[in-house]
Tab-separated table of C-alpha atoms and ligand atoms in Angstrom:
chain	number	residue	atom	x	y	z
A	968	UNK	CA	7.789	-10.430	-14.083
A	969	UNK	CA	9.188	-7.436	-14.117
A	970	UNK	CA	6.193	-4.895	-14.997
A	971	UNK	CA	7.742	-1.294	-15.536
A	972	UNK	CA	5.135	0.820	-15.276
A	973	UNK	CA	5.058	5.407	-15.959
A	974	UNK	CA	3.218	7.659	-17.023
A	975	UNK	CA	4.019	9.967	-19.915
A	976	UNK	CA	3.994	13.241	-17.808
A	977	UNK	CA	6.098	15.055	-15.257
A	978	UNK	CA	3.346	16.660	-13.279
A	979	UNK	CA	4.133	15.653	-9.600
A	980	UNK	CA	-0.343	15.160	-9.559
A	981	UNK	CA	-0.425	12.956	-12.167
A	982	UNK	CA	-3.451	11.119	-13.055
A	983	UNK	CA	-1.806	8.982	-15.858
A	984	UNK	CA	0.954	7.755	-13.162
A	985	UNK	CA	-2.107	6.963	-10.555
A	986	UNK	CA	-3.923	5.229	-13.658
A	987	UNK	CA	-0.315	3.772	-14.254
A	988	UNK	CA	0.136	2.369	-10.817
A	989	UNK	CA	-3.045	0.904	-10.344
A	990	UNK	CA	-2.881	-1.070	-13.896
A	991	UNK	CA	0.432	-2.497	-12.439
A	992	UNK	CA	-0.982	-3.398	-9.602
A	993	UNK	CA	-3.926	-5.089	-10.953
A	994	UNK	CA	-1.017	-7.341	-12.819
A	995	UNK	CA	1.337	-7.805	-10.266
A	996	UNK	CA	-1.968	-9.593	-8.284
A	997	UNK	CA	-2.083	-12.315	-11.463
A	998	UNK	CA	1.994	-12.880	-12.050
A	999	UNK	CA	4.456	-15.469	-9.624
A	1000	UNK	CA	7.309	-13.100	-8.429
A	1001	UNK	CA	6.344	-9.572	-9.833
A	1002	UNK	CA	8.137	-6.613	-9.439
A	1003	UNK	CA	6.973	-3.191	-10.247
A	1004	UNK	CA	8.910	-0.372	-11.000
A	1005	UNK	CA	6.653	3.100	-11.343
A	1006	UNK	CA	9.683	5.692	-13.588
A	1007	UNK	CA	9.204	9.153	-12.684
A	1008	UNK	CA	9.864	11.009	-15.708
A	1009	UNK	CA	11.057	13.730	-13.576
A	1010	UNK	CA	14.572	11.404	-13.228
A	1011	UNK	CA	15.079	12.067	-16.459
A	1012	UNK	CA	16.918	15.535	-17.109
A	1013	UNK	CA	17.464	16.759	-20.411
A	1014	UNK	CA	18.068	19.353	-22.581
A	1015	UNK	CA	15.732	20.117	-25.191
A	1016	UNK	CA	16.436	17.838	-27.996
A	1017	UNK	CA	17.757	20.031	-30.836
A	1018	UNK	CA	20.250	18.529	-33.351
A	1019	UNK	CA	22.310	21.376	-32.608
A	1020	UNK	CA	22.614	20.084	-28.921
A	1021	UNK	CA	23.027	16.684	-30.146
A	1022	UNK	CA	26.299	17.713	-31.935
A	1023	UNK	CA	27.485	19.209	-28.971
A	1024	UNK	CA	26.889	16.719	-26.553
A	1025	UNK	CA	26.101	13.448	-28.211
A	1026	UNK	CA	23.913	10.716	-26.830
A	1027	UNK	CA	22.113	11.919	-23.444
A	1028	UNK	CA	23.427	9.501	-20.805
A	1029	UNK	CA	19.180	10.083	-18.985
A	1030	UNK	CA	18.062	8.949	-22.384
A	1031	UNK	CA	20.634	5.666	-22.597
A	1032	UNK	CA	18.932	5.270	-18.646
A	1033	UNK	CA	15.250	5.311	-20.472
A	1034	UNK	CA	16.599	2.934	-22.881
A	1035	UNK	CA	18.016	0.381	-20.269
A	1036	UNK	CA	15.560	0.670	-17.384
A	1037	UNK	CA	12.910	-0.993	-20.773
A	1038	UNK	CA	15.412	-3.564	-21.728
A	1039	UNK	CA	15.196	-4.534	-18.158
A	1040	UNK	CA	11.638	-4.904	-18.201
A	1041	UNK	CA	9.470	-7.971	-19.128
A	1042	UNK	CA	6.526	-6.121	-19.984
A	1043	UNK	CA	5.427	-1.696	-19.968
A	1044	UNK	CA	2.423	-0.359	-18.765
A	1045	UNK	CA	2.670	3.661	-20.121
A	1046	UNK	CA	-0.211	5.577	-19.294
A	1047	UNK	CA	-0.372	8.804	-21.952
A	1048	UNK	CA	-1.566	12.583	-20.683
A	1049	UNK	CA	-3.007	14.401	-23.491
A	1050	UNK	CA	-1.750	17.834	-23.847
A	1051	UNK	CA	-3.275	20.086	-26.852
A	1052	UNK	CA	-4.105	16.927	-28.541
A	1053	UNK	CA	-0.931	15.083	-27.998
A	1054	UNK	CA	1.739	14.159	-26.605
A	1055	UNK	CA	3.310	15.915	-23.128
A	1056	UNK	CA	6.393	18.362	-24.365
A	1057	UNK	CA	8.441	16.679	-21.483
A	1058	UNK	CA	7.912	13.074	-23.156
A	1059	UNK	CA	8.254	13.626	-26.556
A	1060	UNK	CA	11.679	14.975	-25.357
A	1061	UNK	CA	12.836	11.655	-23.922
A	1062	UNK	CA	11.346	9.709	-26.453
A	1063	UNK	CA	13.428	12.114	-29.224
A	1064	UNK	CA	16.692	11.880	-27.236
A	1065	UNK	CA	15.598	8.206	-26.773
A	1066	UNK	CA	15.097	7.418	-30.316
A	1067	UNK	CA	18.589	8.795	-31.588
A	1068	UNK	CA	20.251	5.930	-29.678
A	1069	UNK	CA	18.028	3.082	-30.377
A	1070	UNK	CA	14.747	3.708	-33.065
A	1071	UNK	CA	13.322	0.500	-31.703
A	1072	UNK	CA	12.854	2.664	-28.068
A	1073	UNK	CA	10.316	0.178	-26.712
A	1074	UNK	CA	12.616	-2.615	-27.681
A	1075	UNK	CA	9.421	-5.458	-28.697
A	1076	UNK	CA	8.979	-5.182	-25.059
A	1077	UNK	CA	5.138	-6.329	-24.642
A	1078	UNK	CA	2.858	-3.266	-23.386
A	1079	UNK	CA	-0.256	-1.950	-22.714
A	1080	UNK	CA	-1.051	1.630	-23.304
A	1081	UNK	CA	-3.389	3.469	-21.442
A	1082	UNK	CA	-4.493	7.567	-21.233
A	1083	UNK	CA	-7.137	9.541	-19.001
A	1084	UNK	CA	-8.130	13.485	-18.740
A	1085	UNK	CA	-10.560	14.468	-16.570
A	1086	UNK	CA	-12.647	15.070	-19.213
A	1087	UNK	CA	-14.984	12.942	-21.705
A	1088	UNK	CA	-12.351	12.609	-24.374
A	1089	UNK	CA	-10.352	10.732	-22.053
A	1090	UNK	CA	-6.865	11.577	-24.037
A	1091	UNK	CA	-7.754	9.430	-26.928
A	1092	UNK	CA	-6.188	11.885	-29.117
A	1093	UNK	CA	-2.656	11.016	-27.959
A	1094	UNK	CA	-3.483	7.161	-27.268
A	1095	UNK	CA	-4.224	6.565	-30.794
A	1096	UNK	CA	-1.187	8.218	-31.811
A	1097	UNK	CA	1.058	6.429	-29.517
A	1098	UNK	CA	-1.102	2.848	-31.048
A	1099	UNK	CA	-0.963	3.926	-34.661
A	1100	UNK	CA	3.054	4.948	-34.270
A	1101	UNK	CA	3.958	1.811	-32.293
A	1102	UNK	CA	5.086	-0.789	-34.758
A	1103	UNK	CA	7.815	2.319	-36.006
A	1104	UNK	CA	9.027	2.266	-32.391
A	1105	UNK	CA	9.021	-1.579	-31.424
A	1106	UNK	CA	6.352	-1.135	-29.634
A	1107	UNK	CA	4.572	-4.611	-28.947
A	1108	UNK	CA	1.018	-2.806	-27.895
A	1109	UNK	CA	-1.221	-5.861	-26.653
A	1110	UNK	CA	-4.216	-3.871	-25.485
A	1111	UNK	CA	-4.936	-0.060	-25.080
A	1112	UNK	CA	-7.826	1.499	-23.113
A	1113	UNK	CA	-8.984	4.881	-22.591
A	1114	UNK	CA	-10.378	6.077	-19.479
A	1115	UNK	CA	-12.705	9.446	-19.404
A	1116	UNK	CA	-13.786	11.769	-16.753
A	1117	UNK	CA	-10.377	10.329	-14.264
A	1118	UNK	CA	-11.784	12.203	-11.160
A	1119	UNK	CA	-15.593	10.882	-11.373
A	1120	UNK	CA	-14.647	6.959	-12.350
A	1121	UNK	CA	-10.921	6.874	-10.411
A	1122	UNK	CA	-10.916	6.909	-6.011
A	1123	UNK	CA	-7.425	8.943	-5.458
A	1124	UNK	CA	-7.883	8.440	-1.701
A	1125	UNK	CA	-7.621	4.527	-2.636
A	1126	UNK	CA	-5.933	4.878	-5.741
A	1127	UNK	CA	-8.171	2.523	-6.957
A	1128	UNK	CA	-11.164	3.023	-10.297
A	1129	UNK	CA	-14.558	3.172	-9.133
A	1130	UNK	CA	-16.733	2.346	-11.678
A	1131	UNK	CA	-16.753	-1.762	-11.815
A	1132	UNK	CA	-17.333	-1.814	-15.420
A	1133	UNK	CA	-14.047	0.465	-16.006
A	1134	UNK	CA	-11.991	-2.090	-13.470
A	1135	UNK	CA	-13.281	-5.121	-15.766
A	1136	UNK	CA	-11.566	-3.473	-18.839
A	1137	UNK	CA	-8.592	-2.733	-16.598
A	1138	UNK	CA	-8.310	-6.302	-15.365
A	1139	UNK	CA	-8.946	-7.698	-19.260
A	1140	UNK	CA	-6.097	-4.938	-20.027
A	1141	UNK	CA	-3.561	-6.697	-18.238
A	1142	UNK	CA	-4.543	-9.681	-19.049
A	1143	UNK	CA	-3.324	-9.403	-22.271
A	1144	UNK	CA	-0.073	-9.719	-20.641
A	1145	UNK	CA	-0.180	-13.193	-19.214
B	1215	FMN	C1	-1.546	22.593	-21.700
B	1215	FMN	C2	-2.359	21.292	-21.392
B	1215	FMN	C3	-3.083	21.051	-22.559
B	1215	FMN	C4	-4.026	20.168	-22.323
B	1215	FMN	N1	-4.448	19.871	-23.437
B	1215	FMN	C5	-5.578	18.444	-23.275
B	1215	FMN	C6	-5.923	17.740	-24.257
B	1215	FMN	O1	-5.611	18.307	-25.741
B	1215	FMN	N2	-6.717	16.955	-24.225
B	1215	FMN	C7	-7.214	17.004	-22.888
B	1215	FMN	O2	-8.195	15.689	-22.695
B	1215	FMN	N3	-6.749	17.529	-21.958
B	1215	FMN	C8	-5.781	18.462	-21.548
B	1215	FMN	N4	-5.721	18.838	-20.927
B	1215	FMN	C9	-5.928	18.241	-19.613
B	1215	FMN	C10	-4.639	17.469	-18.863
B	1215	FMN	O3	-6.043	15.764	-19.664
B	1215	FMN	C11	-4.710	17.401	-17.506
B	1215	FMN	O4	-4.142	18.267	-16.954
B	1215	FMN	C12	-4.414	15.943	-16.943
B	1215	FMN	O5	-4.126	15.975	-15.301
B	1215	FMN	C13	-2.970	15.811	-17.403
B	1215	FMN	O6	-2.588	14.525	-17.166
B	1215	FMN	P1	-1.306	14.147	-15.791
B	1215	FMN	O7	-2.058	14.707	-14.865
B	1215	FMN	O8	-0.817	12.810	-15.998
B	1215	FMN	O9	-0.130	15.062	-16.612
B	1215	FMN	C14	-4.058	19.946	-21.255
B	1215	FMN	C15	-3.834	20.537	-20.044
B	1215	FMN	C16	-2.589	21.065	-20.167
B	1215	FMN	C17	-1.937	21.929	-18.955
């Protein structure tokens, strides 16, 4: 199974990247021949989207590369960082460029959506937006989960969720992809 996981963040210390990686490991332990690809959105260099720039440069190669990564995946694990109640600008920019090449950005790939933040809200706002709009973009979201108070619930030294009940919820989440 080709598992593509990424955080919708470009932070080098992204807590959503840690969470996406953890969930990908949980899934990998439960499938035959897992191939985990952990994408870093910093690898996609794109100008700020505008229709004017699009007229100048046409389709952006790195957005095509992002779509190609999704095309090669059997399943997707995305963990959304929340900035001011919504997507990070970097993710939204990549998403906008990609949607101009293929509006079905997620190409009907089975997916789970996660989100986390340091606070009690657990990035629920952005997660709700991502889930609510999924159908418009070819996202086959099997389940979603927000993890609140990241630093209280996740052990960065081991890369594991430290709360048993949350760890169980992540297992149930990844099992929807089996
Ligand atoms: C500009 C900005 C806006 C933020 N807005 C929110 C927010 O609306 N809700 C929230 O829970 N956290 C918010 N945060 C805190 C982020 O959840 C926190 O920085 C988190 O580490 C981002 O995820 P990441 O580490 O995966 O990038 C914000 C952070 C920044 C820098």
